[in-house]
Tab-separated table of C-alpha atoms and ligand atoms in Angstrom:
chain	number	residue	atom	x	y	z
A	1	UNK	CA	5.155	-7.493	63.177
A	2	UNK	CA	5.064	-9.883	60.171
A	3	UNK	CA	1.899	-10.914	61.567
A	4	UNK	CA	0.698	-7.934	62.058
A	5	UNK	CA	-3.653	-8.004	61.719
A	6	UNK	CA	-4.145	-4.150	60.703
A	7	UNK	CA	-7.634	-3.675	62.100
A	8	UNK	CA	-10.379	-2.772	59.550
A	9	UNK	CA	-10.497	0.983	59.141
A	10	UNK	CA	-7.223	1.451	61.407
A	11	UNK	CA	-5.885	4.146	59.264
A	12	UNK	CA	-9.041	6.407	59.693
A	13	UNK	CA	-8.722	10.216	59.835
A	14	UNK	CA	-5.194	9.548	58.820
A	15	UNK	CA	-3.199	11.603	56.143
A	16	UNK	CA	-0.258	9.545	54.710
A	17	UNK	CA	2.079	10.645	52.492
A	18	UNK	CA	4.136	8.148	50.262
A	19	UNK	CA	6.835	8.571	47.538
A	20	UNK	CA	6.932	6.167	44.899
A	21	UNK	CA	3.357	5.313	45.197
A	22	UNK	CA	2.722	4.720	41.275
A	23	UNK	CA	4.523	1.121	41.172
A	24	UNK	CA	6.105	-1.813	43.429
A	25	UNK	CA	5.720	-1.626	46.909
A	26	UNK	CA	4.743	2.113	46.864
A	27	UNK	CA	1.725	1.177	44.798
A	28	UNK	CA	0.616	-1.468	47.070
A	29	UNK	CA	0.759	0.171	50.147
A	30	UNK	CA	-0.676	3.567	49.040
A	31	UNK	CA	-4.368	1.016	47.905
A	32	UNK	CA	-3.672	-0.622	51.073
A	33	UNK	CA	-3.805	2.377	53.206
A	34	UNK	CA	-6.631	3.813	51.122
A	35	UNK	CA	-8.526	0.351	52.233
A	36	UNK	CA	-7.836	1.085	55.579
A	37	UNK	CA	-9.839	4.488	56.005
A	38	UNK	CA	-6.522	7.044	55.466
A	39	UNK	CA	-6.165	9.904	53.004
A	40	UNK	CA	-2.938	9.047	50.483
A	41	UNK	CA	-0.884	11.321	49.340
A	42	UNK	CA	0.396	10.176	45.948
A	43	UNK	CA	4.037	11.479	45.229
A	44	UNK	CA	6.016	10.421	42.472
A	45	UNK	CA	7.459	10.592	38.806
A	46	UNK	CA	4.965	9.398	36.126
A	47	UNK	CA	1.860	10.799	36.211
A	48	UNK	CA	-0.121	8.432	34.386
A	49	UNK	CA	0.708	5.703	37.255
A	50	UNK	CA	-0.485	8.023	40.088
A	51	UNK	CA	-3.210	8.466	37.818
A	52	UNK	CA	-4.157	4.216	37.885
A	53	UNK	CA	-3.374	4.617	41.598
A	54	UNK	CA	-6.009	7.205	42.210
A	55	UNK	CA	-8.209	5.351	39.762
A	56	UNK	CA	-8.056	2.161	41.785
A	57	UNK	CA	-8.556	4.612	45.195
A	58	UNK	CA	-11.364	5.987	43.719
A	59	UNK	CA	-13.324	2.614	43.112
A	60	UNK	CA	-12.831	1.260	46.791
A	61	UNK	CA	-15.415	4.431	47.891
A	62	UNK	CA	-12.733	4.905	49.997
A	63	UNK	CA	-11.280	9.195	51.586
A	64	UNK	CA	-10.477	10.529	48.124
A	65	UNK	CA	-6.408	10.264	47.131
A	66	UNK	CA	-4.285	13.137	45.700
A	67	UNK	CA	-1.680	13.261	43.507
A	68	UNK	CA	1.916	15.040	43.994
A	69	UNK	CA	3.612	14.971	40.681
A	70	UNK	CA	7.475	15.321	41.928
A	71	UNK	CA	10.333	13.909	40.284
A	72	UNK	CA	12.397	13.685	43.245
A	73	UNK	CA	15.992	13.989	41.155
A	74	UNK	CA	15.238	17.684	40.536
A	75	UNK	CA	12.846	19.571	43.216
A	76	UNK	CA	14.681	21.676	45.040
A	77	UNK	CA	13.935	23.154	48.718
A	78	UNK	CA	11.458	25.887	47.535
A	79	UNK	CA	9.557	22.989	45.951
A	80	UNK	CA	9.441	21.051	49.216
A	81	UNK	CA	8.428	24.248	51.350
A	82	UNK	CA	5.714	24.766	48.734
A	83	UNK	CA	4.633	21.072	49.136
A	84	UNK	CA	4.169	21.462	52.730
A	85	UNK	CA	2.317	24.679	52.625
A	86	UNK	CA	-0.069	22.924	50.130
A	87	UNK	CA	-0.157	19.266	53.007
A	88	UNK	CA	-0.892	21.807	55.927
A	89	UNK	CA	-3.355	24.074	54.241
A	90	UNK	CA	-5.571	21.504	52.700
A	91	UNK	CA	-5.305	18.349	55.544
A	92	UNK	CA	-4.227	20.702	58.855
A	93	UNK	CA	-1.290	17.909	59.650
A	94	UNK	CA	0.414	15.185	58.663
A	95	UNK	CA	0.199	11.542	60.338
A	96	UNK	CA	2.935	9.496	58.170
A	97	UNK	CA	5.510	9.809	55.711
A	98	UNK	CA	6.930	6.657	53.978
A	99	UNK	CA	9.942	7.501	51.829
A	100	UNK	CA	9.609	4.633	49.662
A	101	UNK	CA	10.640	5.809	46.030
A	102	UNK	CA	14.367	4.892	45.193
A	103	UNK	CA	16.273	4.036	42.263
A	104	UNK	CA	18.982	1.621	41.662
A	105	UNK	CA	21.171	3.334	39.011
A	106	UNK	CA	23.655	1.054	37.703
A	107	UNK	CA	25.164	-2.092	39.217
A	108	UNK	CA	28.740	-3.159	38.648
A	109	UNK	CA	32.613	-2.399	39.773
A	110	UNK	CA	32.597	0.764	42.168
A	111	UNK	CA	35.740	2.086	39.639
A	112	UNK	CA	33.200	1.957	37.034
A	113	UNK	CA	30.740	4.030	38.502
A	114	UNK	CA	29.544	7.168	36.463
A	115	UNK	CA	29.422	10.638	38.235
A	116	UNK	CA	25.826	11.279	36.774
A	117	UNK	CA	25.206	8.129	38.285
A	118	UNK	CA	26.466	8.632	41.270
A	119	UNK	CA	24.674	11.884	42.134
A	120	UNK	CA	21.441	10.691	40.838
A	121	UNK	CA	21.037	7.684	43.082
A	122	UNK	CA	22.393	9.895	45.941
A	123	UNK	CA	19.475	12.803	45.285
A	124	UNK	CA	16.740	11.017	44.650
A	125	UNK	CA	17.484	7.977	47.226
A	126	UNK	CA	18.813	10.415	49.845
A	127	UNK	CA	19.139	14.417	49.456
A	128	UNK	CA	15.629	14.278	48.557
A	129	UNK	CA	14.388	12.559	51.646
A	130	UNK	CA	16.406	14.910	53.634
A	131	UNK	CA	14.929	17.658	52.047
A	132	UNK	CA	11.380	16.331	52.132
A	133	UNK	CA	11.741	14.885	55.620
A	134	UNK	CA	13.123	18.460	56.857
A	135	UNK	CA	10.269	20.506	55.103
A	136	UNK	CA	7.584	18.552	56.490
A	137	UNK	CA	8.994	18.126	60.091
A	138	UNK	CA	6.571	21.016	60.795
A	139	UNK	CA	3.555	19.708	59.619
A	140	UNK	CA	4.082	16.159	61.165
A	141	UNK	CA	4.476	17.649	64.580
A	142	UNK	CA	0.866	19.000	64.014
A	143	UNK	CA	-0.290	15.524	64.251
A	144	UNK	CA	-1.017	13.738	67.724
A	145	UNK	CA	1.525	10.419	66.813
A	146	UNK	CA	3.095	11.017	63.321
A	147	UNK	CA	5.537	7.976	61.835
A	148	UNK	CA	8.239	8.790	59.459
A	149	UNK	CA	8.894	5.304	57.391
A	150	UNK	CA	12.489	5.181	55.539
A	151	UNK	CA	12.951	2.323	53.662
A	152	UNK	CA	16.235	0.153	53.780
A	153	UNK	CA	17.572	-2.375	51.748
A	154	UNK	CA	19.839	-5.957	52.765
A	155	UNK	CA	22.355	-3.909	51.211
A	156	UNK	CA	21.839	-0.752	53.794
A	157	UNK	CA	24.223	-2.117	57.111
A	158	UNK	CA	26.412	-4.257	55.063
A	159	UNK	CA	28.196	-3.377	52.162
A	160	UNK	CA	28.023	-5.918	49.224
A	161	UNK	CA	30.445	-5.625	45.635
A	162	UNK	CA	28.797	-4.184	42.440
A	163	UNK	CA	26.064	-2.220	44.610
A	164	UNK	CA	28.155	0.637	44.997
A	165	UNK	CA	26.119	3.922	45.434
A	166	UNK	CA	22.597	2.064	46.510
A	167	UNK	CA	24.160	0.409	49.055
A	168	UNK	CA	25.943	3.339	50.274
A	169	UNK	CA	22.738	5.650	49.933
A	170	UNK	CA	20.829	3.011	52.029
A	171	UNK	CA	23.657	2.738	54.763
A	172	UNK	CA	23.287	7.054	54.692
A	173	UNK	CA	19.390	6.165	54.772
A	174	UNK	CA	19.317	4.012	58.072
A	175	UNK	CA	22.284	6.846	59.328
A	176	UNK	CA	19.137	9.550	58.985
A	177	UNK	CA	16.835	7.247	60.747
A	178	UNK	CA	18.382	6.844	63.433
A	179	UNK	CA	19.618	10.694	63.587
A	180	UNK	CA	16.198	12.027	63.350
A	181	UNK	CA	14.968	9.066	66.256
A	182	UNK	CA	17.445	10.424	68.631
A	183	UNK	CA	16.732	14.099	67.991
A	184	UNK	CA	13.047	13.416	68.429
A	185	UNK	CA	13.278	10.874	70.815
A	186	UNK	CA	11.129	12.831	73.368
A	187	UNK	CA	8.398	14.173	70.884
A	188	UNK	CA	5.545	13.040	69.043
A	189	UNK	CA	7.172	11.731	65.530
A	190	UNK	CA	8.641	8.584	65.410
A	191	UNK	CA	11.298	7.293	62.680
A	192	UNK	CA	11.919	3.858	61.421
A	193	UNK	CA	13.092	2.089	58.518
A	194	UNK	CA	11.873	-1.203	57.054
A	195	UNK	CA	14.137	-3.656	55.192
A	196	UNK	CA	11.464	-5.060	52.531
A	197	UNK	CA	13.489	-7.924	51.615
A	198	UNK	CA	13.759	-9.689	47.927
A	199	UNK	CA	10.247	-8.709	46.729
A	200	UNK	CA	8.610	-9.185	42.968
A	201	UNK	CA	9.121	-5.724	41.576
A	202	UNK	CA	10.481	-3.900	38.694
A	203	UNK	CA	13.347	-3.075	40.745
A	204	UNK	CA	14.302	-6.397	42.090
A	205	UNK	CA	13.481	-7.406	38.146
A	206	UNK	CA	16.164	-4.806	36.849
A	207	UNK	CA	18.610	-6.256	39.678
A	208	UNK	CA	18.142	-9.915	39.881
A	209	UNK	CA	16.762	-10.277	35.978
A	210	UNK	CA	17.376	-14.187	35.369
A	211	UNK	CA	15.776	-15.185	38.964
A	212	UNK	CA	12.154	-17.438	39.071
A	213	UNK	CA	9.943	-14.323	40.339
A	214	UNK	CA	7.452	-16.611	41.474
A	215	UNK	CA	9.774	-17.535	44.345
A	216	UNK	CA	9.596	-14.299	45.589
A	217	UNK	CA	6.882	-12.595	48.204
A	218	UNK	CA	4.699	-9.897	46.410
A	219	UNK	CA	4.405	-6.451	47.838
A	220	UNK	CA	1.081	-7.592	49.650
A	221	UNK	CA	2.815	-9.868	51.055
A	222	UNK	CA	5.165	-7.647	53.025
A	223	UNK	CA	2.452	-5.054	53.954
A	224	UNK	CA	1.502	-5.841	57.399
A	225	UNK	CA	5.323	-4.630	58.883
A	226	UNK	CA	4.329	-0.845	57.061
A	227	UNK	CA	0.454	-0.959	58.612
A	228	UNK	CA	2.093	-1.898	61.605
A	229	UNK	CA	4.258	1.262	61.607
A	230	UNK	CA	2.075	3.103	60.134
A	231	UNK	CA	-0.627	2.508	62.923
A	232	UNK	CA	-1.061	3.801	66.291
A	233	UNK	CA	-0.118	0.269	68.431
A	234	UNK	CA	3.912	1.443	67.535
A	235	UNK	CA	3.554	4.374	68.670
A	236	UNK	CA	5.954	3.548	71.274
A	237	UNK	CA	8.299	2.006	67.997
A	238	UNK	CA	11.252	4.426	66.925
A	239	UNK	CA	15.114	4.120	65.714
A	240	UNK	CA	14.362	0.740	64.332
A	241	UNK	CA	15.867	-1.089	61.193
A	242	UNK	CA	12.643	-3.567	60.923
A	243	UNK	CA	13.105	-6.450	58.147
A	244	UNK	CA	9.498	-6.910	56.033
A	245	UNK	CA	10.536	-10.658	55.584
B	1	LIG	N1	11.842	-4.884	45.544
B	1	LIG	C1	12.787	-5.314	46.370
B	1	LIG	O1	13.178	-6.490	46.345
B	1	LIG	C2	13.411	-4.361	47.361
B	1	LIG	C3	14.343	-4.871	48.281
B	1	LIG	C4	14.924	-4.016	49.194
B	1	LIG	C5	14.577	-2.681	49.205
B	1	LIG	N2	13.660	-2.206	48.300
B	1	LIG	C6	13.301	-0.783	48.378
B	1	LIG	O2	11.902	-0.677	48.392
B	1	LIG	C7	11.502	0.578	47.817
B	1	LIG	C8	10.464	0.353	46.733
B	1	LIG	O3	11.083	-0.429	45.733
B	1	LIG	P1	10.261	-1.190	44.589
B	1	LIG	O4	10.906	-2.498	44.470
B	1	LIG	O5	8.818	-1.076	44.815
B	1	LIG	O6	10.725	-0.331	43.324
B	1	LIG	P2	9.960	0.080	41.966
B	1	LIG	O7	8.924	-0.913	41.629
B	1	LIG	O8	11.054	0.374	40.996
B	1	LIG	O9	9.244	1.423	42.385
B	1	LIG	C9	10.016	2.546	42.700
B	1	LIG	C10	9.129	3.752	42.761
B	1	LIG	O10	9.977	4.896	43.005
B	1	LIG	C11	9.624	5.910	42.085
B	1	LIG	N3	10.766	6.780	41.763
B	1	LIG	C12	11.972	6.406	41.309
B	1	LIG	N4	12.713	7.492	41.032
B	1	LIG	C13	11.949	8.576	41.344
B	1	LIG	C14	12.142	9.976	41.261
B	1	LIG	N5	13.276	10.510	40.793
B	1	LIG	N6	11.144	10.790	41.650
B	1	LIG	C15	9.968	10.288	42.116
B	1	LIG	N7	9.720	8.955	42.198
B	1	LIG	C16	10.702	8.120	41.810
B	1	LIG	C17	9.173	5.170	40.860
B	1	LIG	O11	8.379	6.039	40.069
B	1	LIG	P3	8.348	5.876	38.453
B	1	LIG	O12	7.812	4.506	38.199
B	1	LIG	O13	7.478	6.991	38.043
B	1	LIG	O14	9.779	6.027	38.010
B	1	LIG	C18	8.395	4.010	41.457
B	1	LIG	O15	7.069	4.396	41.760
B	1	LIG	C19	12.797	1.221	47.324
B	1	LIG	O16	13.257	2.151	48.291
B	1	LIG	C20	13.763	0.066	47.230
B	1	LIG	O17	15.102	0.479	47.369
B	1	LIG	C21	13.077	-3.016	47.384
């Protein structure tokens, strides 16, 4: 899968949603499926990066992006409905979902750990993909093969000190995965989740900050496990905890 060759245009007459997409690996991936003939869905916070993202979508000539503004720490289930009303009137299905969009909150001893903090990490990193996943269950069933992508962390199936309620929301992550893969096991939609491994974002930058980031792979780098998933040759491919790396 790390060697993955996505063909050219092996995305084609695909819809793919993605959460995070204005930044890091999100970013990537959402001009990488754009290069590969699907129409991106752009969820996430700041507006003015889904903006570039579209920009940059926009110049490859490429099916035309759009852009869901959600901040994922504060839409609640009417939101999500309203979301997938909007993905089934305007595309007719949905072939992919990649909950990629996380945040760390604050790293340190677990007796330390703020509330606030606590439930923050927890909705956005989890609550919100349960929501998100459950409201668009529907419209991903419209769609012939249709891959739901969680996205893990080294930290998801084995608990580490001072990474208290990532970790744990990433252990709860892979837990969802592999609920929704047995549930669906005879159907249409498939679930995985890819570890991406140490990879030169602002994340791993707010996490690691004194570490040589040229050492570490880019987001490009790591792209062909996602196409991979993302295509139709794993269609066969669900309940997996793939590492990127
Ligand atoms: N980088 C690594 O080494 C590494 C390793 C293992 C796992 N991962 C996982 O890989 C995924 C991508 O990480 P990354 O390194 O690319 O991180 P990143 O550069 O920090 O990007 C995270 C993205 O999530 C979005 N996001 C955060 N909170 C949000 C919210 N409340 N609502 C909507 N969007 C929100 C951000 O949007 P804004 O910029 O608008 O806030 C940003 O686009 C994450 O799930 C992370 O846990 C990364």
């Amino acid at each position: 899968m790390k060697e993955y060759q996505a063909q050219t245009d092996g995305l084609i007459n695909k819809t793919v949603l993605i959460t995070g997409a204005g930044d890091g690996i999100g970013k990537t991936l959402a001009l990488q499926c754009a290069e590969q003939g699907a129409t991106v869905i752009l969820l996430g916070k700041t507006v003015k990066k889904l903006e570039a993202v579209y920009d940059q979508i926009e110049k490859l000539g490429k099916q035309q992006a759009s852009i869901l503004p959600v901040d994922l720490n504060g839409a609640s289930e009417t939101h999500y409905a309203d979301l997938a009303d909007t993905i089934k009137r305007e595309y007719g299905k949905l072939d992919a979902l990649v909950h990629n969009a996380s945040q760390l909150g604050v790293l340190g001893p677990f007796a330390q750990i703020e509330k606030s903090t606590w439930d923050e990490v927890i909705q956005t990193n989890l609550t919100a993909q349960f929501m998100l996943t459950k409201a668009l269950i529907p419209v991903l069933a419209l769609a012939e093969h249709a891959s739901t992508i969680f996205t893990t962390s080294s930290v998801g199936n084995s608990g580490r000190a001072y990474w208290g309620a990532y970790s744990v929301s990433k252990f709860a992550t892979e837990g969802m995965m592999q609920t929704l893969a047995d549930e669906f096991e005879n159907s249409t939609l498939r679930f995985n989740a890819i570890n991406p491994g140490a990879t030169r974002t602002g994340m791993r930058a707010n996490a690691f900050p004194g570490e040589d980031t040229s050492l570490l792979k880019t987001p490009i780098e790591i792209m062909p496990t996602y196409l991979y998933l993302l295509s139709d040759d794993s269609i066969a491919v669900t309940g997996q905890r793939i590492n990127a790396q």
